[in-house]
Amino acid sequence: MSIEVRHLTHAYAKGTALQTVALDDISFTVREGEFVGIVGHTGSGKSTLVQHLNGLLKPTSGQVLVDGEDLNGEKVDRRALRRRIGLVFQYPEYQLFEETVARDIAFGPKNMGLPADEIDRRVRRAMESVHLDYAKYAESSPFELSGGQMRRVAIAGVLAMEPEVLILDEPTAGLDPRGRDRILTMLEELRARDHTTVLMVSHSMEDMARLADRLLVMSEGRLAADGTPREIFGRPELMRSVGLDVPEAARLCAALRQRGYDLPPDLYRMEELRGCLLRLWKEGNAC
Amino acid sequence: MEEKQVRIQLEDAAYTYEGASSPALSGASAIVREGEFVAVLGHNGSGKSTLAKLLNALYLPSEGRVVVCGYDTSREEFVWEIRRRAGMIFQNPDNQIVATVVKEDVAFGLENLGVPAEEMYPRVESALASVRMSRYADSAPHQLSGGQKQRVAVAGILAMEPSVLIADEATAMLDPSGRRDVLETIRDLNRNKGITVVWITHFMEEAALADRILVVSDGRIVKEGIPREVFSDVEGMRALHLDVPRMTSLAADLRREGMPLREGILTVDDLVKEVERLCPLKSAI
């Protein structure tokens, strides 16, 4: 499933004195199977953007095309389209409400009117995807779990709808290092297993370095840059000018280059840097 | 050398939530001295937020004792004195602002204390200046970024002229520039105004900047030391669901491959210096 955003503009409180342009002429295309990272400072428009991608907000002007169909077109079955695009909000664990983990995850599939055995299959598969043991947790209350586990239950609830595109708004915010790592590992596996298209909003450049094929950089409601992590992280001055940063590996690489070391200008992953530093030490040159 | 004054003292402190079968924190003993910057690390649910709430009498220990700036927190008559001297900021910037104008929000605590107006305004102005927010004194808080809101929350505490500042994951919801901003503001207050800081965080790179680290796990303080010591145990930290700074982890990997890097690398600068020592530039030979 592909998503194409064309000249998307969104103004809050349109026509009043408080009118604010949250998104200003945004265009990009997400291809099937891509992992796209969306980064930007607070208030840059990231959350407003993702809420357009599954039809929660309507553009003031411009279009969102899903497999070529206008998400806000007159004859479109929006409910059906929305099911194919799962959105995980910020701090989604605040929205858990059922008495058991299994029932919470089953809520979406049940609303879709699926038969009981299909619901059960989906709940089991979603729990497996987020690394929650069915036998151990299905009948637990979600409110007895740790913060990281609750977050994974909430994500499983979206996965149980079996969306073709998964959108996550800051899925690792507030988690401890292990909780963060679990979510990232889960997303890596999901991509490898189901080829799910993923769009992830995050403040962590390190998470983006690990997962993203492509980065969209938002600033003041505009798309400030669109490129591979290598292209984007190779421009630290751009990233700093929009209130962001580059991963630490890229910072170390830049600091060493500044001192005259001959390293490639666009390193941003720890593994690459490790190899280069070892060659530098053993052979006296990095490349 | 003269010992600095003790600001916070925990003596075998424990706390059990109502209805819970086991304590959230137990046997906690620690001392924080004047002017220290102490980071507290621990996984979600480890007990570190409980620890924070014991430090300004939001919770009272069910066993043991907590003494803040010389006041025992279990003595009800000291509660306001303790809260004035040990201010706390929390994770969510939107939950801490009460007024509709920045300077009024900063004045809120002083009004509650009954500080006269002629004294109040200089204190509010100086507090806003300390967090570099003077130009927003007349702004509405909702127009500010997350990092700016956190700095206003810090100013509200500073106006009370505290000795201790306790931050419970104060940067968790901020973007990279907001995080940098808030952390730099607090470090500046620590270095230049001598304010003692207890900094609870999930970010190892932030903890690396502290004078000392306490690690909390399963309701106990399980490690204590300077960052170089605490982070030298890479496997031990991971076993506690934590991590070490990325540069520490990279250095450990390189050492395993035989590169003789010194121990205790925490930052990009540390590693740059070691690379310069071990791999002299050809042109420089």
Coordinates of C-alpha atoms in Angstrom, one line a residue:
Chain A
M1 CA 0.0 0.0 0.0
S2 CA 1.4 3.4 -0.9
I3 CA 0.5 6.8 0.5
E4 CA 0.9 9.9 -1.5
V5 CA 0.6 13.3 0.1
R6 CA 0.0 16.2 -2.3
H7 CA 0.3 19.9 -1.3
L8 CA -1.2 19.1 2.1
T9 CA -2.1 22.3 4.1
H10 CA -3.9 22.4 7.4
A11 CA -5.0 25.5 9.3
Y12 CA -6.4 25.3 12.8
A13 CA -9.2 27.7 13.7
K14 CA -9.6 28.7 10.1
G15 CA -11.3 32.0 9.5
T16 CA -10.8 33.3 13.0
A17 CA -8.2 35.6 14.5
L18 CA -6.4 32.5 16.0
Q19 CA -5.9 30.9 12.6
T20 CA -2.6 28.9 12.7
V21 CA -1.1 27.1 9.7
A22 CA 0.0 23.8 11.2
L23 CA 1.0 22.2 7.8
D24 CA 2.1 24.2 4.9
D25 CA 2.2 22.7 1.4
I26 CA 3.6 19.2 2.3
S27 CA 4.2 16.7 -0.5
F28 CA 5.8 13.3 -0.4
T29 CA 5.2 9.6 -1.3
V30 CA 5.6 6.6 0.9
R31 CA 6.2 3.4 -1.0
E32 CA 5.0 0.0 0.1
G33 CA 7.3 -1.7 2.6
E34 CA 9.3 1.5 3.4
F35 CA 10.2 2.5 7.0
V36 CA 9.8 6.3 7.1
G37 CA 11.0 8.3 10.1
I38 CA 9.3 11.7 10.8
V39 CA 11.4 14.1 12.9
G40 CA 10.9 17.7 14.0
H41 CA 10.8 19.9 17.0
T42 CA 7.8 20.1 19.3
G43 CA 5.0 22.0 17.4
S44 CA 6.6 21.4 14.0
G45 CA 3.5 19.6 12.7
K46 CA 4.5 16.0 13.0
S47 CA 1.4 14.8 14.9
T48 CA -0.9 16.9 12.8
L49 CA 0.6 15.3 9.7
V50 CA 0.2 11.7 10.9
Q51 CA -3.4 12.4 11.9
H52 CA -4.1 13.2 8.2
L53 CA -2.7 9.9 7.0
N54 CA -5.5 7.9 8.4
G55 CA -8.3 10.5 7.9
L56 CA -8.6 11.7 11.5
L57 CA -8.0 15.2 10.3
K58 CA -9.1 16.6 6.9
P59 CA -6.8 18.8 4.9
T60 CA -7.7 22.5 4.5
S61 CA -6.3 22.0 1.0
G62 CA -4.4 19.3 -0.8
Q63 CA -4.9 15.6 -0.8
V64 CA -3.9 12.3 0.8
L65 CA -4.0 9.5 -1.7
V66 CA -4.0 5.8 -0.6
D67 CA -3.2 3.5 -3.4
G68 CA -4.2 6.3 -5.7
E69 CA -7.5 6.9 -4.0
D70 CA -8.3 10.2 -2.3
L71 CA -8.8 9.4 1.4
N72 CA -11.2 12.3 1.7
G73 CA -12.9 11.7 -1.7
E74 CA -16.7 11.6 -1.8
K75 CA -17.2 8.0 -2.8
V76 CA -14.5 6.5 -0.7
D77 CA -15.3 4.0 2.1
R78 CA -13.3 5.8 4.7
R79 CA -13.9 3.2 7.4
A80 CA -12.5 0.4 5.2
L81 CA -9.5 2.5 4.3
R82 CA -8.8 3.5 7.9
R83 CA -8.7 -0.1 8.9
R84 CA -5.8 -0.6 6.5
I85 CA -3.9 2.2 8.2
G86 CA -3.3 1.7 11.9
L87 CA -2.4 4.7 14.1
V88 CA -0.7 4.3 17.5
F89 CA -1.0 7.6 19.4
Q90 CA 1.5 9.0 21.9
Y91 CA 1.2 7.3 25.3
P92 CA -1.4 4.8 23.9
E93 CA -1.4 2.9 27.2
Y94 CA -3.7 5.7 28.6
Q95 CA -6.4 4.4 26.3
L96 CA -6.5 0.8 27.6
F97 CA -9.8 0.1 29.3
E98 CA -10.8 -3.6 29.2
E99 CA -10.5 -6.0 32.1
T100 CA -8.1 -8.3 30.4
V101 CA -5.3 -8.0 28.0
A102 CA -6.9 -10.3 25.4
R103 CA -10.2 -8.4 25.5
D104 CA -8.5 -5.1 25.1
I105 CA -6.6 -6.3 22.0
A106 CA -9.8 -7.9 20.7
F107 CA -11.8 -4.6 20.8
G108 CA -10.9 -3.5 17.3
P109 CA -11.4 -6.9 15.5
K110 CA -14.7 -7.3 17.4
N111 CA -15.9 -3.9 16.1
M112 CA -15.0 -5.1 12.6
G113 CA -17.6 -7.9 13.1
L114 CA -15.1 -10.7 12.7
P115 CA -16.0 -14.3 13.8
A116 CA -14.8 -15.4 17.2
D117 CA -12.1 -17.8 15.9
E118 CA -10.7 -15.1 13.7
I119 CA -10.6 -12.7 16.6
D120 CA -8.8 -15.2 18.7
R121 CA -6.3 -15.9 16.0
R122 CA -5.6 -12.2 15.6
V123 CA -5.2 -11.6 19.3
R124 CA -2.7 -14.5 19.6
R125 CA -0.7 -13.3 16.6
A126 CA -0.7 -9.6 17.8
M127 CA 0.5 -10.7 21.3
E128 CA 3.3 -12.8 19.7
S129 CA 4.3 -9.8 17.6
V130 CA 4.8 -7.6 20.6
H131 CA 6.5 -10.4 22.6
L132 CA 3.8 -10.9 25.2
D133 CA 3.3 -14.5 26.2
Y134 CA -0.4 -15.4 25.5
A135 CA -0.6 -18.1 28.3
K136 CA 0.9 -15.8 30.8
Y137 CA -0.8 -12.4 30.0
A138 CA -4.0 -13.0 28.0
E139 CA -6.2 -13.1 31.2
S140 CA -4.2 -10.5 33.2
S141 CA -5.5 -7.0 33.8
P142 CA -3.6 -4.6 31.6
F143 CA -3.3 -2.3 34.6
E144 CA -1.1 -4.7 36.5
L145 CA 1.6 -4.6 33.8
S146 CA 4.7 -2.4 33.7
G147 CA 4.6 0.8 31.6
G148 CA 6.5 -0.9 28.8
Q149 CA 4.2 -3.9 28.7
M150 CA 1.1 -1.7 28.7
R151 CA 2.5 0.2 25.8
R152 CA 2.9 -3.1 23.9
V153 CA -0.6 -4.2 24.7
A154 CA -1.9 -0.9 23.2
I155 CA 0.3 -1.5 20.1
A156 CA -1.0 -5.1 19.8
G157 CA -4.6 -3.7 19.8
V158 CA -3.7 -1.8 16.6
L159 CA -1.8 -4.7 15.1
A160 CA -4.8 -7.0 15.6
M161 CA -6.6 -4.9 12.9
E162 CA -3.8 -6.2 10.6
P163 CA -3.1 -2.9 9.0
E164 CA -1.0 -2.6 5.9
V165 CA 0.5 0.6 7.1
L166 CA 1.4 1.2 10.7
I167 CA 1.9 4.7 12.0
L168 CA 3.4 5.3 15.4
D169 CA 3.7 8.6 17.2
E170 CA 6.7 8.5 19.6
P171 CA 6.3 4.9 20.5
T172 CA 9.3 4.8 22.8
A173 CA 8.8 8.1 24.7
G174 CA 9.1 7.7 28.5
L175 CA 10.3 4.1 28.4
D176 CA 13.4 2.8 30.1
P177 CA 16.3 1.5 27.9
R178 CA 15.0 -2.1 27.8
G179 CA 11.4 -1.0 27.1
R180 CA 12.7 1.1 24.2
D181 CA 14.8 -1.7 22.8
R182 CA 11.9 -4.1 22.9
I183 CA 9.6 -1.8 20.9
L184 CA 12.4 -1.2 18.3
T185 CA 13.2 -4.9 18.0
M186 CA 9.5 -5.6 17.6
L187 CA 9.2 -3.1 14.7
E188 CA 12.3 -4.6 13.0
E189 CA 10.7 -8.1 13.2
L190 CA 7.4 -6.8 11.9
R191 CA 9.0 -5.3 8.9
A192 CA 10.9 -8.5 8.1
R193 CA 7.9 -10.8 8.6
D194 CA 5.0 -8.9 7.2
H195 CA 6.7 -6.2 5.1
T196 CA 4.4 -3.7 6.8
T197 CA 4.9 -0.1 5.7
V198 CA 5.8 1.9 8.8
L199 CA 5.8 5.6 9.6
M200 CA 7.3 6.5 12.9
V201 CA 7.5 9.9 14.7
S202 CA 10.3 10.1 17.1
H203 CA 12.6 12.6 18.9
S204 CA 15.3 10.0 19.1
M205 CA 17.8 10.3 16.3
E206 CA 19.4 7.1 17.5
D207 CA 16.2 5.1 17.0
M208 CA 16.0 6.6 13.5
A209 CA 19.6 5.6 12.7
R210 CA 18.7 2.1 13.6
L211 CA 15.4 1.7 11.8
A212 CA 14.6 4.3 9.1
D213 CA 15.1 3.8 5.4
R214 CA 14.1 7.4 4.9
L215 CA 13.6 10.5 7.0
L216 CA 11.1 13.4 6.7
V217 CA 12.3 16.5 8.6
M218 CA 9.6 18.8 9.7
S219 CA 10.0 22.4 10.8
E220 CA 7.4 25.1 11.3
G221 CA 4.8 23.2 9.5
R222 CA 6.9 22.7 6.4
L223 CA 8.9 19.7 5.1
A224 CA 12.5 21.0 5.6
A225 CA 14.1 17.9 4.1
D226 CA 13.3 14.4 2.7
G227 CA 16.1 11.9 2.2
T228 CA 17.9 8.8 3.4
P229 CA 19.3 8.9 7.0
R230 CA 22.8 9.0 5.3
E231 CA 21.8 12.2 3.4
I232 CA 20.0 13.8 6.3
F233 CA 22.5 13.0 9.1
G234 CA 25.3 14.1 6.8
R235 CA 23.9 17.7 7.2
P236 CA 24.3 18.4 10.9
E237 CA 24.0 22.1 10.4
L238 CA 20.6 21.7 8.8
M239 CA 19.5 19.4 11.7
R240 CA 20.7 21.9 14.3
S241 CA 19.0 24.8 12.6
V242 CA 15.6 23.0 13.0
G243 CA 16.2 22.2 16.7
L244 CA 17.3 18.6 16.2
D245 CA 20.6 16.8 16.3
V246 CA 22.4 13.9 14.6
P247 CA 23.2 10.5 16.2
E248 CA 26.2 10.4 18.4
A249 CA 28.1 8.2 15.8
A250 CA 27.7 11.0 13.3
R251 CA 28.9 13.6 15.9
L252 CA 32.0 11.5 16.7
C253 CA 32.7 11.1 13.0
A254 CA 32.4 14.9 12.4
A255 CA 34.6 15.7 15.4
L256 CA 37.4 13.4 14.1
R257 CA 37.1 14.7 10.5
Q258 CA 37.5 18.2 11.9
R259 CA 40.8 17.1 13.4
G260 CA 42.0 15.9 10.1
Y261 CA 41.1 12.2 10.1
D262 CA 40.1 10.8 6.8
L263 CA 36.7 9.3 7.6
P264 CA 33.7 9.1 5.2
P265 CA 31.6 12.2 5.7
D266 CA 28.3 10.4 6.1
L267 CA 28.8 7.8 8.8
Y268 CA 25.9 7.6 11.2
R269 CA 25.7 4.0 12.5
M270 CA 27.7 2.7 15.4
E271 CA 28.6 -0.5 13.5
E272 CA 30.1 1.4 10.6
L273 CA 32.1 3.6 12.9
R274 CA 33.4 0.7 14.8
G275 CA 34.8 -0.8 11.7
C276 CA 36.4 2.4 10.5
L277 CA 38.0 3.1 13.9
L278 CA 39.5 -0.4 14.0
R279 CA 41.0 0.0 10.5
L280 CA 42.2 3.4 11.5
W281 CA 44.0 1.9 14.5
K282 CA 45.3 -1.2 12.7
E283 CA 46.2 0.1 9.3
G284 CA 46.5 3.9 9.8
N285 CA 43.6 4.7 7.5
A286 CA 39.9 4.2 7.8
C287 CA 38.7 3.6 4.2
Chain B
M1 CA 38.9 19.3 53.1
E2 CA 35.8 20.6 54.8
E3 CA 32.8 18.4 54.3
K4 CA 29.9 20.0 52.6
Q5 CA 26.6 20.2 54.4
V6 CA 24.2 17.3 54.0
R7 CA 21.1 18.3 52.0
I8 CA 19.3 15.0 51.8
Q9 CA 19.6 12.0 54.0
L10 CA 17.8 8.8 53.6
E11 CA 18.1 6.3 56.5
D12 CA 16.8 2.9 55.7
A13 CA 13.7 4.4 54.2
A14 CA 10.8 2.3 52.9
Y15 CA 7.5 3.1 51.2
T16 CA 4.6 0.8 50.5
Y17 CA 1.6 1.9 48.4
E18 CA -1.8 1.3 49.9
G19 CA -3.0 -2.2 49.2
A20 CA 0.3 -3.3 47.7
S21 CA 1.8 -6.6 49.0
S22 CA 5.4 -5.5 48.8
P23 CA 7.1 -2.1 49.3
A24 CA 7.9 0.0 46.2
L25 CA 11.1 1.1 48.0
S26 CA 12.9 -0.4 50.9
G27 CA 16.1 -0.1 52.8
A28 CA 17.1 3.0 51.0
S29 CA 20.0 4.8 52.5
A30 CA 21.9 7.7 50.8
I31 CA 23.4 11.1 51.4
V32 CA 23.4 14.0 49.0
R33 CA 25.6 17.0 49.9
E34 CA 25.3 20.7 49.1
G35 CA 26.1 21.5 45.5
E36 CA 26.1 17.9 44.2
F37 CA 24.4 16.9 41.0
V38 CA 23.2 13.3 41.6
A39 CA 21.5 11.3 38.8
V40 CA 19.1 8.5 39.7
L41 CA 18.7 5.7 37.2
G42 CA 16.3 2.8 37.3
H43 CA 13.9 0.8 35.0
N44 CA 10.2 1.7 34.8
G45 CA 8.7 0.6 38.1
S46 CA 12.0 0.4 39.9
G47 CA 11.0 2.8 42.6
K48 CA 12.9 5.9 41.5
S49 CA 9.8 8.1 41.3
T50 CA 8.7 6.9 44.8
L51 CA 12.2 7.9 46.0
A52 CA 11.7 11.4 44.4
K53 CA 8.3 11.8 46.1
L54 CA 9.9 10.9 49.5
L55 CA 12.3 13.7 49.1
N56 CA 9.8 16.5 49.3
A57 CA 7.3 15.0 51.7
L58 CA 4.7 14.1 49.0
Y59 CA 5.1 10.6 50.5
L60 CA 6.2 9.9 54.1
P61 CA 8.4 6.8 54.7
S62 CA 6.6 3.8 56.2
E63 CA 9.9 2.8 57.7
G64 CA 13.1 4.6 58.3
R65 CA 13.7 8.3 58.0
V66 CA 14.1 11.0 55.3
V67 CA 15.8 14.3 56.3
V68 CA 15.8 17.2 53.8
C69 CA 17.8 20.3 54.6
G70 CA 17.8 19.3 58.2
Y71 CA 14.0 18.7 58.5
D72 CA 12.6 15.3 59.1
T73 CA 9.8 14.8 56.5
S74 CA 7.6 12.9 58.9
R75 CA 7.1 16.0 61.0
E76 CA 4.0 17.6 59.7
E77 CA 4.9 21.1 60.9
F78 CA 8.0 21.1 58.5
V79 CA 6.1 20.1 55.3
W80 CA 5.9 23.6 53.8
E81 CA 9.5 24.4 54.8
I82 CA 10.6 21.2 53.1
R83 CA 8.6 21.9 49.9
R84 CA 10.0 25.4 49.7
R85 CA 13.6 24.2 50.1
A86 CA 13.3 21.2 47.9
G87 CA 11.3 22.0 44.7
M88 CA 10.2 19.4 42.3
I89 CA 9.7 19.3 38.5
F90 CA 7.8 16.5 36.7
Q91 CA 7.7 14.9 33.3
N92 CA 4.8 16.6 31.7
P93 CA 5.2 20.3 31.1
D94 CA 1.5 20.8 30.6
N95 CA 0.6 19.5 34.0
Q96 CA 2.7 22.0 35.9
I97 CA 1.5 25.4 34.7
V98 CA -1.4 26.9 36.6
A99 CA -1.6 30.6 35.5
T100 CA -2.5 32.1 32.1
V101 CA 0.5 34.5 32.1
V102 CA 4.1 33.3 32.6
K103 CA 5.1 35.7 35.3
E104 CA 2.0 35.0 37.3
D105 CA 2.7 31.3 37.1
V106 CA 6.2 31.9 38.5
A107 CA 4.7 34.1 41.3
F108 CA 2.1 31.4 42.2
G109 CA 4.2 29.8 45.0
L110 CA 5.2 33.1 46.4
E111 CA 1.6 34.3 46.6
N112 CA 0.8 31.1 48.5
L113 CA 3.6 31.9 51.0
G114 CA 2.2 35.4 51.4
V115 CA 5.3 37.2 50.1
P116 CA 4.6 40.9 49.8
A117 CA 4.2 42.3 46.3
E118 CA 7.2 44.6 46.4
E119 CA 9.4 41.6 47.2
M120 CA 7.6 39.2 44.8
Y121 CA 8.3 41.0 41.5
P122 CA 12.1 41.2 41.9
R123 CA 12.2 37.5 42.8
V124 CA 10.0 36.5 39.8
E125 CA 12.1 38.6 37.5
S126 CA 15.4 37.2 38.7
A127 CA 14.0 33.6 38.5
L128 CA 12.9 34.1 34.9
A129 CA 16.3 35.6 34.1
S130 CA 18.0 32.6 35.6
V131 CA 16.2 30.3 33.2
R132 CA 16.7 32.7 30.2
M133 CA 12.9 33.3 29.9
S134 CA 12.6 37.0 30.8
R135 CA 11.4 38.0 27.4
Y136 CA 8.4 35.7 27.8
A137 CA 7.3 37.1 31.2
D138 CA 4.0 38.4 29.7
S139 CA 3.4 35.5 27.3
A140 CA 0.7 32.9 27.6
P141 CA 2.2 29.5 28.7
H142 CA 0.4 27.7 25.9
Q143 CA 2.4 29.6 23.3
L144 CA 5.6 28.2 24.6
S145 CA 7.5 25.0 23.5
G146 CA 7.8 22.1 25.9
G147 CA 11.3 23.0 26.9
Q148 CA 10.3 26.6 27.6
K149 CA 7.4 25.4 29.7
Q150 CA 9.8 23.2 31.7
R151 CA 12.0 26.3 32.2
V152 CA 9.0 28.3 33.5
A153 CA 8.3 25.4 35.9
V154 CA 11.9 25.6 37.1
A155 CA 11.6 29.4 37.5
G156 CA 8.5 28.9 39.7
I157 CA 10.7 26.8 42.0
L158 CA 13.7 29.2 41.9
A159 CA 11.5 32.0 43.0
M160 CA 11.0 30.2 46.3
E161 CA 14.8 30.3 46.7
P162 CA 15.3 26.5 47.2
S163 CA 18.4 24.6 48.1
V164 CA 17.5 21.5 46.3
L165 CA 15.9 20.8 42.9
I166 CA 14.4 17.4 42.2
A167 CA 13.6 16.6 38.6
D168 CA 11.6 13.4 37.8
E169 CA 12.3 12.7 34.1
A170 CA 11.9 16.4 33.3
T171 CA 13.2 15.9 29.7
A172 CA 11.3 12.7 28.8
M173 CA 8.7 14.5 26.7
L174 CA 10.9 17.1 25.1
D175 CA 12.5 17.3 21.6
P176 CA 16.3 17.3 21.3
S177 CA 16.7 21.1 21.6
G178 CA 14.3 21.3 24.5
R179 CA 16.2 18.5 26.3
R180 CA 19.5 20.3 25.8
D181 CA 18.0 23.5 26.9
V182 CA 16.5 22.3 30.1
L183 CA 19.5 20.2 31.1
E184 CA 21.9 23.1 30.4
T185 CA 19.7 25.4 32.5
I186 CA 19.8 23.1 35.5
R187 CA 23.5 22.4 35.2
D188 CA 24.1 26.2 35.2
L189 CA 22.0 26.6 38.3
N190 CA 23.9 23.8 39.9
R191 CA 27.4 25.2 39.1
N192 CA 26.7 28.9 39.4
K193 CA 24.1 29.1 42.1
G194 CA 25.1 26.1 44.1
I195 CA 21.7 24.5 43.9
T196 CA 21.8 20.8 44.8
V197 CA 20.2 18.7 42.0
V198 CA 18.6 15.2 42.1
W199 CA 18.1 14.3 38.4
I200 CA 16.0 11.2 37.6
T201 CA 16.3 10.1 34.1
H202 CA 16.1 7.3 31.5
F203 CA 18.8 8.9 29.4
M204 CA 22.3 7.5 30.1
E205 CA 24.0 10.4 28.3
E206 CA 22.4 12.8 30.8
A207 CA 23.5 10.7 33.8
A208 CA 27.0 10.7 32.5
L209 CA 27.2 14.4 33.3
A210 CA 26.3 14.0 36.9
D211 CA 28.8 14.1 39.9
R212 CA 27.4 10.8 41.1
I213 CA 24.8 8.2 40.1
L214 CA 22.4 6.1 42.2
V215 CA 20.9 3.1 40.5
V216 CA 17.5 1.9 41.8
S217 CA 16.2 -1.6 40.9
D218 CA 13.3 -3.5 42.4
G219 CA 12.8 -1.0 45.2
R220 CA 16.4 -0.9 46.3
I221 CA 19.4 1.3 45.7
V222 CA 21.7 -1.3 44.1
K223 CA 24.7 0.8 42.9
E224 CA 26.2 4.1 43.7
G225 CA 29.3 5.8 42.3
I226 CA 30.8 8.3 39.9
P227 CA 29.6 7.9 36.3
R228 CA 32.9 6.3 35.2
E229 CA 32.6 3.6 37.8
V230 CA 28.9 2.9 37.4
F231 CA 29.1 2.7 33.6
S232 CA 32.2 0.6 33.5
D233 CA 30.0 -2.4 34.3
V234 CA 28.3 -2.6 30.9
E235 CA 26.8 -6.1 31.4
G236 CA 25.7 -5.3 35.0
M237 CA 23.8 -2.2 33.8
R238 CA 22.1 -4.1 31.0
A239 CA 21.0 -6.8 33.5
L240 CA 19.2 -4.0 35.4
H241 CA 17.3 -3.2 32.2
L242 CA 19.4 -0.1 31.9
D243 CA 22.2 0.8 29.5
V244 CA 25.5 2.7 29.3
P245 CA 26.2 5.8 27.2
R246 CA 26.7 5.0 23.5
M247 CA 30.3 6.0 23.5
T248 CA 31.0 3.8 26.5
S249 CA 29.4 0.9 24.7
L250 CA 31.4 1.6 21.5
A251 CA 34.6 1.9 23.5
A252 CA 33.9 -1.5 25.1
D253 CA 33.3 -3.1 21.7
L254 CA 36.6 -1.6 20.3
R255 CA 38.5 -2.8 23.4
R256 CA 37.2 -6.3 22.8
E257 CA 38.7 -6.2 19.3
G258 CA 42.1 -5.4 20.9
M259 CA 42.2 -1.6 20.7
P260 CA 43.8 -0.4 24.0
L261 CA 41.4 2.4 24.9
R262 CA 41.5 3.6 28.4
E263 CA 38.6 2.8 30.8
G264 CA 35.9 5.4 31.7
I265 CA 35.0 6.8 28.3
L266 CA 31.6 8.5 28.5
T267 CA 31.3 11.2 25.8
V268 CA 32.2 12.0 22.2
D269 CA 35.1 14.2 23.5
D270 CA 36.5 11.3 25.6
L271 CA 36.7 9.0 22.6
V272 CA 38.1 11.7 20.3
K273 CA 41.0 12.2 22.7
E274 CA 41.7 8.4 22.8
V275 CA 41.6 8.1 19.0
E276 CA 44.1 11.0 18.8
R277 CA 46.4 9.2 21.3
L278 CA 46.2 5.8 19.7
C279 CA 46.0 6.8 16.0
P280 CA 48.3 9.7 15.4
L281 CA 47.6 11.5 12.1
K282 CA 50.0 10.5 9.3
S283 CA 50.7 14.1 8.5
A284 CA 51.7 14.7 12.1
I285 CA 54.2 11.8 12.3

